Coordinates of C-alpha atoms and ligand atoms in Angstrom, one line a residue:
M62 CA 0.0 0.0 0.0
F63 CA 1.2 3.5 -0.7
A64 CA 0.3 6.5 1.4
D65 CA 0.5 10.3 0.6
V66 CA -0.4 13.3 1.9
Q67 CA -3.1 15.6 0.1
P68 CA -4.8 19.2 1.2
S69 CA -7.8 18.5 3.1
E70 CA -9.9 20.4 0.5
T71 CA -9.0 17.6 -2.2
K72 CA -12.1 16.8 -4.3
A73 CA -13.6 13.6 -3.1
D74 CA -13.9 12.4 -6.7
L75 CA -10.2 12.3 -6.8
L76 CA -10.0 10.1 -3.7
R77 CA -12.8 7.7 -4.7
N78 CA -10.4 4.9 -5.7
R79 CA -8.3 5.2 -2.5
K80 CA -8.3 2.0 -0.1
G81 CA -9.1 4.7 2.7
V82 CA -8.7 8.3 3.8
I83 CA -7.2 9.7 7.2
I84 CA -8.3 13.4 8.1
S85 CA -5.5 14.4 10.0
G86 CA -5.6 16.7 13.3
G87 CA -4.6 20.5 13.2
P88 CA -4.7 23.6 15.5
C89 CA -8.0 25.3 14.2
S90 CA -11.7 25.1 15.5
V91 CA -14.3 24.0 13.1
Y92 CA -15.9 27.1 14.0
E93 CA -13.3 29.6 13.0
A94 CA -13.8 31.5 9.7
G95 CA -11.5 29.8 7.0
S96 CA -10.4 26.8 9.0
P97 CA -9.7 23.7 6.9
D98 CA -12.7 21.8 5.5
I99 CA -13.2 18.7 3.4
D100 CA -15.5 17.9 0.5
P101 CA -18.7 16.8 1.9
G102 CA -18.6 14.1 -0.9
L103 CA -15.9 12.2 0.8
L104 CA -18.3 11.0 3.5
K105 CA -20.9 9.7 0.9
N106 CA -20.4 6.2 -0.4
G107 CA -16.7 6.6 -0.4
P108 CA -13.7 4.6 0.9
P109 CA -13.6 4.1 4.7
V110 CA -12.5 7.3 6.6
L111 CA -10.9 7.8 9.9
G112 CA -11.0 11.4 11.4
I113 CA -8.1 12.2 14.1
C114 CA -9.0 15.1 16.6
Y115 CA -9.6 18.1 14.4
G116 CA -10.8 15.4 11.6
H117 CA -13.0 13.8 14.0
Q118 CA -14.6 16.9 14.9
L119 CA -15.0 17.8 11.3
I120 CA -16.7 14.5 10.5
A121 CA -19.1 15.3 13.5
Q122 CA -19.9 18.6 12.3
H123 CA -20.7 17.5 8.4
L124 CA -22.8 14.5 9.6
G125 CA -25.3 16.2 11.9
G126 CA -23.3 15.7 15.4
T127 CA -22.3 19.0 17.4
V128 CA -19.0 20.2 18.4
Q129 CA -18.4 22.1 21.5
K130 CA -16.1 24.9 21.9
G131 CA -13.5 24.4 24.8
E132 CA -12.0 27.1 26.4
R133 CA -9.2 25.3 28.2
G134 CA -9.0 22.0 26.4
E135 CA -7.3 18.7 27.5
Y136 CA -3.5 18.4 26.7
G137 CA -1.4 15.1 27.8
I138 CA -1.8 11.8 29.0
A139 CA -5.6 10.3 29.6
Q140 CA -6.7 6.6 30.3
L141 CA -9.1 5.5 27.4
E142 CA -11.8 3.1 28.1
L143 CA -13.3 1.0 25.5
T144 CA -17.2 1.2 25.6
A145 CA -18.5 -0.9 22.8
D146 CA -16.9 -3.5 20.4
D147 CA -15.8 -2.1 17.1
S148 CA -13.1 -3.5 14.4
L149 CA -10.9 -0.6 15.2
W150 CA -10.5 -2.3 18.7
K151 CA -9.5 -5.7 17.5
N152 CA -6.7 -6.9 19.9
I153 CA -6.8 -3.7 22.0
A154 CA -6.9 -4.0 25.8
P155 CA -10.2 -2.4 27.2
S156 CA -8.3 0.3 29.1
Q157 CA -5.0 2.1 28.3
Q158 CA -3.0 5.1 27.9
I159 CA -3.8 7.6 25.2
W160 CA -2.6 11.1 24.1
M161 CA -4.9 14.1 24.0
S162 CA -4.5 17.4 22.8
H163 CA -7.4 19.5 22.0
R164 CA -9.6 22.5 22.6
D165 CA -12.9 21.8 21.1
S166 CA -14.8 18.2 21.3
V167 CA -17.5 16.4 20.0
A168 CA -20.6 16.8 22.3
Q169 CA -23.2 14.9 20.2
P170 CA -22.3 12.1 17.7
P171 CA -24.1 12.3 14.2
P172 CA -27.0 10.1 13.7
G173 CA -25.9 6.5 13.0
F174 CA -22.7 6.9 15.0
A175 CA -21.9 5.0 18.3
V176 CA -19.7 6.1 21.1
I177 CA -17.2 3.5 21.4
A178 CA -14.4 5.0 23.9
S179 CA -14.4 7.6 26.5
T180 CA -11.9 9.4 28.9
E181 CA -12.8 11.0 32.1
T182 CA -13.1 14.3 30.5
S183 CA -14.1 13.4 27.0
G184 CA -17.3 11.7 26.9
I185 CA -16.8 11.0 23.0
A186 CA -13.0 9.7 22.8
A187 CA -14.0 7.6 19.6
M188 CA -17.2 7.2 17.7
S189 CA -18.0 4.8 14.7
D190 CA -20.5 4.0 12.1
P191 CA -19.5 0.9 10.7
K192 CA -22.1 0.5 8.3
R193 CA -21.0 3.7 6.4
R194 CA -17.3 2.7 7.6
I195 CA -16.6 6.3 9.2
Y196 CA -14.5 6.5 12.3
G197 CA -13.5 9.4 14.5
L198 CA -10.7 9.6 17.3
Q199 CA -10.7 12.4 19.5
F200 CA -7.2 11.0 20.9
H201 CA -4.0 10.9 18.7
P202 CA -3.0 7.2 17.8
E203 CA 0.1 8.8 15.8
V204 CA 2.0 9.8 18.8
V205 CA 4.6 7.5 20.9
H206 CA 2.4 8.2 24.0
T207 CA -0.6 6.4 22.6
P208 CA 1.4 3.2 22.9
A209 CA -1.4 1.2 21.0
G210 CA -2.0 3.9 18.3
K211 CA -0.1 1.6 15.9
D212 CA -2.3 -1.2 16.3
I213 CA -5.5 1.0 16.0
L214 CA -4.1 2.5 12.6
S215 CA -3.4 -1.0 11.6
N216 CA -7.0 -2.4 12.4
F217 CA -8.2 0.7 10.4
L218 CA -5.7 0.4 7.4
F219 CA -5.4 -3.7 7.1
G220 CA -8.7 -4.4 8.9
I221 CA -11.4 -1.9 7.8
C222 CA -9.7 -0.7 4.6
A223 CA -8.5 -4.1 3.9
A224 CA -5.2 -2.7 2.6
K225 CA -2.2 -5.0 1.8
R226 CA 1.2 -4.7 3.5
D227 CA 2.8 -4.8 0.1
W228 CA 4.5 -1.2 -0.1
D229 CA 7.9 -1.5 -1.8
V230 CA 10.3 1.4 -0.9
S231 CA 12.1 0.6 -4.0
Q232 CA 8.9 2.1 -6.0
R233 CA 9.3 5.4 -4.1
V234 CA 11.9 7.0 -6.2
P235 CA 10.5 6.4 -9.6
L236 CA 7.1 7.7 -8.4
I237 CA 9.0 11.0 -7.1
E238 CA 10.8 11.3 -10.2
E239 CA 7.6 10.8 -12.3
Q240 CA 5.9 13.6 -10.1
I241 CA 8.7 16.1 -10.8
R242 CA 8.4 15.6 -14.6
R243 CA 4.9 16.1 -14.6
T244 CA 5.0 19.2 -12.2
V245 CA 8.1 20.6 -14.2
G246 CA 6.7 20.2 -17.7
D247 CA 9.2 21.5 -20.2
R248 CA 10.5 24.0 -17.8
S249 CA 13.8 24.3 -15.8
V250 CA 14.2 24.0 -12.1
F251 CA 16.3 26.6 -9.9
F252 CA 17.5 25.9 -6.4
F253 CA 19.0 27.9 -3.8
V254 CA 21.2 25.0 -2.1
S255 CA 22.4 25.5 1.5
G256 CA 24.7 22.4 1.7
G257 CA 22.4 20.6 4.1
V258 CA 20.8 17.3 3.6
D259 CA 17.3 18.5 2.6
S260 CA 17.9 20.6 -0.3
T261 CA 20.8 18.6 -1.7
V262 CA 18.8 15.4 -1.7
A263 CA 15.7 17.4 -3.5
Y264 CA 18.1 18.9 -5.9
T265 CA 19.7 15.4 -6.7
L266 CA 16.0 14.0 -7.3
C267 CA 15.4 16.8 -9.7
L268 CA 19.1 16.0 -11.6
C269 CA 17.8 12.4 -11.7
A270 CA 14.5 13.1 -13.0
L271 CA 15.3 15.9 -15.6
G272 CA 18.9 15.4 -16.3
P273 CA 21.7 17.8 -15.5
E274 CA 21.0 20.6 -18.3
R275 CA 17.7 21.5 -16.6
V276 CA 18.8 21.7 -13.1
Y277 CA 20.3 24.8 -11.7
G278 CA 21.9 25.3 -8.2
M279 CA 23.0 28.3 -6.4
Y280 CA 25.2 28.4 -3.0
V281 CA 25.3 31.7 -1.3
D282 CA 28.9 31.8 0.5
T283 CA 28.0 34.1 3.6
G284 CA 31.6 34.1 5.0
L285 CA 30.1 32.6 8.2
M286 CA 30.6 29.0 7.1
R287 CA 33.2 26.4 8.6
L288 CA 36.8 26.0 7.2
G289 CA 36.6 24.5 3.7
E290 CA 32.6 24.1 3.5
T291 CA 32.1 25.9 0.2
E292 CA 34.7 23.8 -1.3
F293 CA 33.3 20.5 0.2
V294 CA 29.8 21.5 -1.2
Q295 CA 31.2 22.2 -4.8
T296 CA 32.9 18.9 -4.8
I297 CA 29.8 17.1 -3.6
F298 CA 27.7 18.8 -6.4
E299 CA 30.5 18.0 -8.9
R300 CA 30.3 14.2 -7.7
L301 CA 26.5 14.3 -8.1
G302 CA 26.8 15.0 -11.7
A303 CA 25.6 18.8 -11.5
A304 CA 26.3 20.8 -14.5
H305 CA 25.1 24.0 -13.5
F306 CA 26.2 24.9 -10.0
R307 CA 27.4 28.3 -9.0
V308 CA 28.7 29.8 -5.7
E309 CA 27.7 33.4 -5.1
H310 CA 30.5 35.0 -2.8
A311 CA 28.7 37.4 -0.4
D312 CA 30.9 37.3 2.3
M313 CA 31.8 41.1 2.4
E314 CA 28.1 42.0 2.1
F315 CA 27.3 40.0 5.4
L316 CA 30.3 41.2 7.3
T317 CA 29.6 44.6 6.6
E318 CA 25.9 44.0 7.8
L319 CA 27.1 42.4 11.2
A320 CA 29.8 45.0 12.0
G321 CA 29.1 46.7 15.4
L322 CA 26.3 44.1 16.6
H323 CA 26.4 42.2 19.5
E324 CA 23.0 41.2 20.6
P325 CA 22.0 37.6 19.2
E326 CA 18.6 38.5 17.7
Q327 CA 20.1 41.5 15.9
K328 CA 22.6 39.4 14.5
R329 CA 20.2 36.7 13.2
R330 CA 18.0 39.4 11.6
A331 CA 21.0 41.1 10.0
I332 CA 21.9 37.9 8.5
G333 CA 18.1 36.8 7.4
E334 CA 17.7 40.4 5.9
Q335 CA 20.9 40.0 3.8
F336 CA 20.1 36.7 2.8
V337 CA 16.8 38.2 1.5
K338 CA 18.7 40.9 -0.6
V339 CA 21.2 38.4 -2.2
Q340 CA 18.4 36.1 -3.1
E341 CA 16.3 38.8 -4.7
R342 CA 19.4 40.0 -6.6
I343 CA 20.3 36.5 -7.9
L344 CA 16.6 35.9 -8.9
Q345 CA 16.3 39.1 -10.7
S346 CA 19.9 39.0 -12.6
G347 CA 19.5 35.5 -13.6
H348 CA 15.8 36.0 -14.8
F349 CA 14.9 33.3 -12.8
L350 CA 11.4 34.9 -12.2
D351 CA 10.3 34.4 -16.4
G352 CA 7.9 31.7 -17.0
H353 CA 10.9 29.3 -18.4
W354 CA 11.9 28.7 -14.6
I355 CA 10.3 26.7 -11.6
L356 CA 11.7 27.2 -8.0
G357 CA 13.0 24.0 -6.4
Q358 CA 13.0 23.8 -2.5
G359 CA 14.0 21.2 0.0
T360 CA 11.1 21.5 2.1
I361 CA 10.4 18.3 4.2
Y362 CA 7.2 17.1 5.8
P363 CA 8.0 18.6 9.4
D364 CA 8.6 22.0 7.9
T365 CA 4.9 21.9 6.7
I366 CA 3.3 20.7 9.9
E367 CA 5.4 22.5 12.5
S368 CA 4.9 26.3 12.8
G369 CA 6.8 27.8 15.5
G370 CA 7.9 24.5 16.9
T371 CA 11.6 24.8 16.0
A372 CA 11.1 28.6 16.2
K373 CA 14.8 29.4 15.0
A374 CA 14.9 27.1 12.2
D375 CA 11.5 28.4 11.3
L376 CA 12.8 31.8 11.6
I377 CA 15.3 31.3 8.9
K378 CA 13.2 29.6 6.5
T379 CA 10.4 32.3 7.0
H380 CA 13.2 34.7 6.0
H381 CA 14.0 32.9 2.9
N382 CA 10.3 32.5 2.1
R383 CA 9.5 36.1 2.5
V384 CA 11.6 37.0 -0.5
A385 CA 9.2 38.8 -2.5
G386 CA 10.3 37.1 -5.6
I387 CA 9.8 33.7 -4.0
Q388 CA 6.6 34.4 -2.7
A389 CA 5.3 35.5 -6.5
L390 CA 6.7 32.0 -7.6
I391 CA 4.8 30.4 -4.9
D392 CA 1.6 32.5 -5.6
S393 CA 1.7 31.3 -9.4
N394 CA 2.4 27.7 -8.3
R395 CA 5.8 27.9 -9.7
I396 CA 7.3 25.8 -7.0
I397 CA 8.4 22.0 -6.7
E398 CA 9.1 20.6 -3.3
P399 CA 9.8 16.8 -4.1
L400 CA 10.4 16.2 -0.5
A401 CA 7.4 17.6 1.2
S402 CA 5.5 14.6 2.4
F403 CA 9.0 12.7 3.7
Y404 CA 10.5 12.7 7.2
K405 CA 14.2 13.4 8.0
D406 CA 15.0 9.5 8.1
E407 CA 13.1 9.1 4.8
V408 CA 15.1 11.9 3.1
R409 CA 18.3 10.2 4.0
E410 CA 17.1 6.8 2.9
I411 CA 16.2 8.5 -0.4
G412 CA 19.4 10.2 -0.7
R413 CA 21.2 7.0 0.0
E414 CA 19.1 5.3 -2.9
I415 CA 20.1 7.8 -5.5
G416 CA 23.8 8.2 -4.7
V417 CA 24.3 11.0 -2.4
P418 CA 27.4 10.3 -0.6
Q419 CA 27.1 8.9 2.8
E420 CA 29.4 11.2 4.5
F421 CA 27.3 13.8 3.5
L422 CA 23.9 12.5 4.4
E423 CA 25.4 11.7 8.0
R424 CA 26.5 15.3 8.6
H425 CA 25.8 16.9 12.1
P426 CA 22.8 19.6 11.8
F427 CA 24.4 22.8 11.2
P428 CA 22.5 26.3 12.1
G429 CA 21.6 28.6 9.1
P430 CA 23.2 31.7 10.4
G431 CA 26.5 29.7 10.8
L432 CA 29.4 30.6 12.8
A433 CA 27.9 34.1 13.4
I434 CA 26.0 32.8 16.6
R435 CA 29.0 31.0 17.7
C436 CA 31.2 33.7 17.7
L437 CA 30.2 36.0 20.6
C438 CA 30.6 39.6 20.8
S439 CA 30.4 42.4 23.7
P440 CA 29.6 46.1 23.5
H441 CA 32.2 46.5 26.3
D442 CA 35.2 45.4 28.7
A443 CA 33.8 43.9 31.8
P444 CA 35.5 42.0 34.5
L445 CA 34.8 38.3 35.8
V446 CA 32.9 38.4 38.9
D447 CA 33.8 36.2 41.9
S448 CA 31.2 34.3 43.6
A449 CA 30.8 31.6 46.2
D450 CA 29.9 29.1 43.2
G451 CA 32.5 30.0 40.7
W452 CA 33.4 33.0 38.1
V453 CA 30.3 34.6 36.4
L454 CA 31.5 35.3 33.1
P455 CA 29.8 38.6 31.9
V456 CA 29.3 37.4 28.7
R457 CA 25.5 36.3 28.2
S458 CA 24.0 33.3 26.2
V459 CA 20.6 32.1 25.2
G460 CA 18.7 29.6 27.4
V461 CA 15.2 27.8 27.5
Q462 CA 13.6 28.4 30.9
G463 CA 9.8 27.4 31.6
D464 CA 8.7 28.0 27.9
S465 CA 10.3 30.9 27.3
R466 CA 13.8 32.2 26.0
S467 CA 16.3 33.6 28.6
Y468 CA 19.6 35.5 28.0
R469 CA 21.8 35.6 30.9
H470 CA 25.4 35.2 32.1
V471 CA 27.4 31.8 32.1
L472 CA 28.9 30.5 35.5
A473 CA 32.4 28.9 34.9
I474 CA 33.7 26.4 37.6
E475 CA 37.6 26.5 37.7
A476 CA 37.8 22.8 37.3
P477 CA 38.0 19.9 34.5
P478 CA 34.2 18.8 33.5
T479 CA 32.8 16.0 35.5
A480 CA 29.6 13.7 35.2
G481 CA 28.4 15.2 38.7
M482 CA 28.6 19.0 37.2
I483 CA 26.1 17.5 34.3
R484 CA 24.0 15.5 36.4
K485 CA 23.6 17.4 39.6
E486 CA 25.6 21.0 40.0
A487 CA 24.8 22.6 36.7
P488 CA 20.9 21.9 37.1
A489 CA 21.1 23.1 40.7
L490 CA 23.1 26.2 40.0
A491 CA 21.0 27.2 37.0
N492 CA 17.8 26.5 39.1
R493 CA 18.9 28.5 42.4
R494 CA 20.7 31.7 40.7
R495 CA 18.5 34.1 38.6
D496 CA 21.9 35.7 37.0
I497 CA 22.7 32.5 35.2
N498 CA 21.5 30.0 32.8
R499 CA 24.6 27.9 31.7
V500 CA 27.5 26.6 33.4
V501 CA 30.8 25.7 32.0
A502 CA 33.8 23.8 33.5
L503 CA 37.6 24.8 32.7
A504 CA 39.3 22.4 30.3
G505 CA 42.6 24.2 30.3
A506 CA 43.9 27.8 30.2
Q507 CA 47.0 29.7 29.9
S508 CA 46.2 31.9 32.9
P509 CA 44.1 31.5 35.9
L510 CA 40.6 33.0 35.6
R511 CA 41.1 35.9 38.2
S512 CA 43.4 37.3 35.5
M513 CA 40.8 37.5 32.7
K514 CA 38.3 39.9 31.6
L515 CA 35.8 40.4 28.9
F516 CA 37.0 42.4 26.2
E517 CA 34.8 44.5 23.6
A518 CA 34.5 42.4 20.4
Y519 CA 32.3 42.4 17.3
L520 CA 32.0 40.0 14.2
T521 CA 35.3 40.5 12.1
R522 CA 37.0 38.3 9.4
E523 CA 40.1 37.6 12.2
R524 CA 37.5 36.5 14.7
L525 CA 35.7 34.4 12.6
D526 CA 39.1 33.2 11.0
L527 CA 40.2 32.2 14.6
L528 CA 36.7 30.2 15.1
R529 CA 37.3 28.5 12.1
D530 CA 40.7 27.5 13.0
A531 CA 39.5 26.1 16.3
D532 CA 36.2 24.4 14.9
A533 CA 38.5 22.6 12.3
I534 CA 40.7 21.1 15.1
V535 CA 37.7 19.8 17.0
R536 CA 36.4 18.5 13.7
R537 CA 39.4 16.6 13.2
F538 CA 39.8 15.2 16.7
A539 CA 35.9 14.1 16.8
A540 CA 36.5 12.3 13.4
K541 CA 39.7 10.7 14.3
T542 CA 38.6 9.5 17.8
G543 CA 34.8 8.6 16.5
I544 CA 33.4 11.3 18.9
E545 CA 31.8 12.3 15.7
Q546 CA 29.5 9.3 15.4
S547 CA 28.8 9.2 19.1
V548 CA 27.5 13.0 19.5
W549 CA 24.6 14.3 17.8
Q550 CA 26.1 18.0 17.5
F551 CA 29.6 19.3 18.5
P552 CA 29.4 23.1 18.3
V553 CA 32.6 25.2 19.1
V554 CA 32.2 28.8 20.4
L555 CA 34.5 31.6 20.5
L556 CA 34.2 34.1 23.4
P557 CA 36.0 37.5 23.7
V558 CA 37.2 36.4 27.4
G559 CA 41.2 36.3 28.1
T560 CA 44.0 38.4 29.1
T561 CA 45.7 41.3 26.9
S562 CA 48.0 39.0 25.2
A563 CA 45.4 36.3 24.3
R564 CA 42.0 37.6 24.2
E565 CA 39.8 34.9 23.4
S566 CA 38.5 31.5 24.8
V567 CA 37.1 28.4 23.2
V568 CA 34.0 26.7 24.4
L569 CA 33.3 23.0 23.5
R570 CA 29.7 22.0 23.5
P571 CA 29.4 18.3 22.6
I572 CA 25.8 17.2 23.1
H573 CA 23.4 14.0 22.7
S574 CA 19.9 14.8 21.3
I575 CA 17.0 13.2 19.4
D576 CA 15.5 15.8 17.7
G577 CA 17.1 19.1 19.0
M578 CA 14.5 19.9 21.2
T579 CA 16.2 18.8 24.3
A580 CA 19.9 17.8 25.0
E581 CA 22.3 16.5 27.2
A582 CA 26.0 17.5 27.6
V583 CA 28.2 14.8 26.8
L584 CA 31.7 14.2 28.5
I585 CA 34.7 13.3 26.6
E586 CA 37.3 10.9 28.2
P587 CA 39.8 13.0 30.2
A588 CA 43.0 12.0 28.4
Q589 CA 41.6 12.8 25.0
L590 CA 40.1 16.1 26.3
E591 CA 43.4 17.0 27.6
R592 CA 44.9 16.3 24.1
L593 CA 42.6 18.2 22.4
T594 CA 42.8 21.2 25.1
N595 CA 46.4 21.4 24.7
E596 CA 45.9 21.6 20.9
L597 CA 43.6 24.2 20.9
L598 CA 45.9 26.4 23.3
Q599 CA 48.5 26.2 20.9
I600 CA 46.6 28.5 18.8
P601 CA 47.9 32.0 19.1
G602 CA 45.2 34.5 20.9
I603 CA 43.6 31.8 22.6
C604 CA 43.6 31.8 26.5
A605 CA 41.3 29.2 27.7
I606 CA 39.2 26.2 26.8
F607 CA 35.9 25.7 28.6
Y608 CA 33.6 23.1 28.5
D609 CA 29.8 23.4 28.5
V610 CA 28.1 21.3 31.1
T611 CA 24.6 22.5 30.8
N612 CA 21.7 20.6 29.4
K613 CA 18.9 21.8 27.2
P614 CA 17.0 22.9 29.1
P615 CA 18.2 25.6 31.0
G616 CA 20.8 26.2 28.1
T617 CA 20.1 26.0 24.3
I618 CA 22.5 23.9 22.1
E619 CA 23.8 27.0 20.3
W620 CA 24.9 29.9 22.6
E621 CA 22.8 32.4 20.6
Ligands
LIG28 P1 18.9 25.4 20.1 O1 20.3 26.3 20.0 O2 18.0 26.0 19.9 O3 19.2 24.6 18.6 O4 18.9 24.5 21.1 C1 18.5 23.2 18.2 C2 18.8 23.1 17.0 O5 18.5 23.9 16.0 C3 19.8 24.4 15.5 N1 19.8 25.7 15.2 C4 19.3 26.3 14.0 N2 19.1 25.7 12.8 N3 18.9 27.7 11.8 C5 19.0 26.3 11.6 O6 18.6 26.0 10.5 C6 18.9 28.4 12.9 O7 18.9 29.7 13.0 C7 19.2 27.8 14.0 N4 19.3 27.9 15.3 C8 19.6 26.9 15.7 C9 21.0 23.8 16.2 O8 22.3 23.7 15.6 C10 20.6 22.8 17.1 O9 20.7 21.5 16.1

């Protein structure tokens, strides 16, 4: 069985031959003007339908039930009690944990529907009309917090819809290529590529589908990338068979815009706005806005379902999407997003199948604004402040505390990192002290902390080069020791903290994470850390090597 994602308003006739249709959840209320709707024909003699959350409410509304507006809603784990037999419940225990996340709820099921499960707060947690083969679930079977969710979905798909488990992933790539050829027609595709996995795989799919002559790629070198990055990306695209791949060198422009800024959000905004300007210029001067071109993007499924979830990544993407020229292309349907219905792991699999090199697919995530947000700046000189818990570094870094962003100082403990610091000390300090959100240990230094201070500093080519050198040393070390494979990400940060003869410090930030939303600081074996620290301290101008022992929360992975 092959499944795909279609807009909710898709005409019922186009879905008539499907084995089954699932109407997903969503954040709207069915009563809001302009909220997503379905073609009512979908619920008349069509294939089986399962509505989840908002989909469940839409079904109730369309078929004559009532939906009740909720003020506070119900969020989190609840206990589901099955109240009637149903094909959906085959081999499902009569009572079990499920995940609820909704404001509105169904107050009255439509005529012909039976209530088949409830929770303490939701009388109608599930309903069904087996004759018409229409089902509704208020809870979310698709999340891990509903342990039987997959079984319930299987009962729908393989029981009620009689779908077969015969989907062969090898059909996937030819299908995507076919879709690309249909959408593009006789036009050519233009991509802004970032050197990241998604845009590279999307670009390569277009290369495979259309041939190298009709696919054009542009990479903007912001000057904020790691050592050798532009050359690496160029080599990869050559190996992939790109015939029209160009690098736009825009480092001077970016540095000029960033000069004199120190506040993280200002830096991010300046980079976003500059990117927009460069994109506009390229689109105009290359005539990519005329009818011959269609714009390719590496948008993946989570980008389309998450709005605001990964706020910073989204911010960058919003900036890119806001380019007037790109908006015009979107408005006139001249856009192709071959990966829009895939998750990250599927994107990697597809990449592997079409020959994108493994070393490329396994790269650590790297933030759009690049080294700019790892190179901290300061508008003034300031002393380090002695306290009973350690030295307060007067630089500030970003954190997440409660549900909101914090921007606070950093506490430095004058001792090498330990597991106890990560597990106990750092969380306790961040909870107790209102002035900090991050704790670092001292892996090594040329001078004691009491002789150091914070220097006034901004983003300059020299400082970026220094960070690039330190980062390159850490990457070589991580590759050689295998640490690269065991961590999720390993940011390296530059702080203008030191002495007059060596004014900068390096922070090591290796972390484990699943999705970047939370993270744990990771320890490096002491002898290895000592070797790395000594090598970094050889770089002229570097005074100290700090080690970030803060989890996320309360610190973020990146410092800005
Ligand atoms: P934080 O620092 O919020 O980072 O804990 C979580 C993950 O997101 C990455 N990150 C970004 N990615 N553009 C991106 O594409 C950005 O502006 C950005 N900021 C942070 C970060 O590297 C980590 O993987």
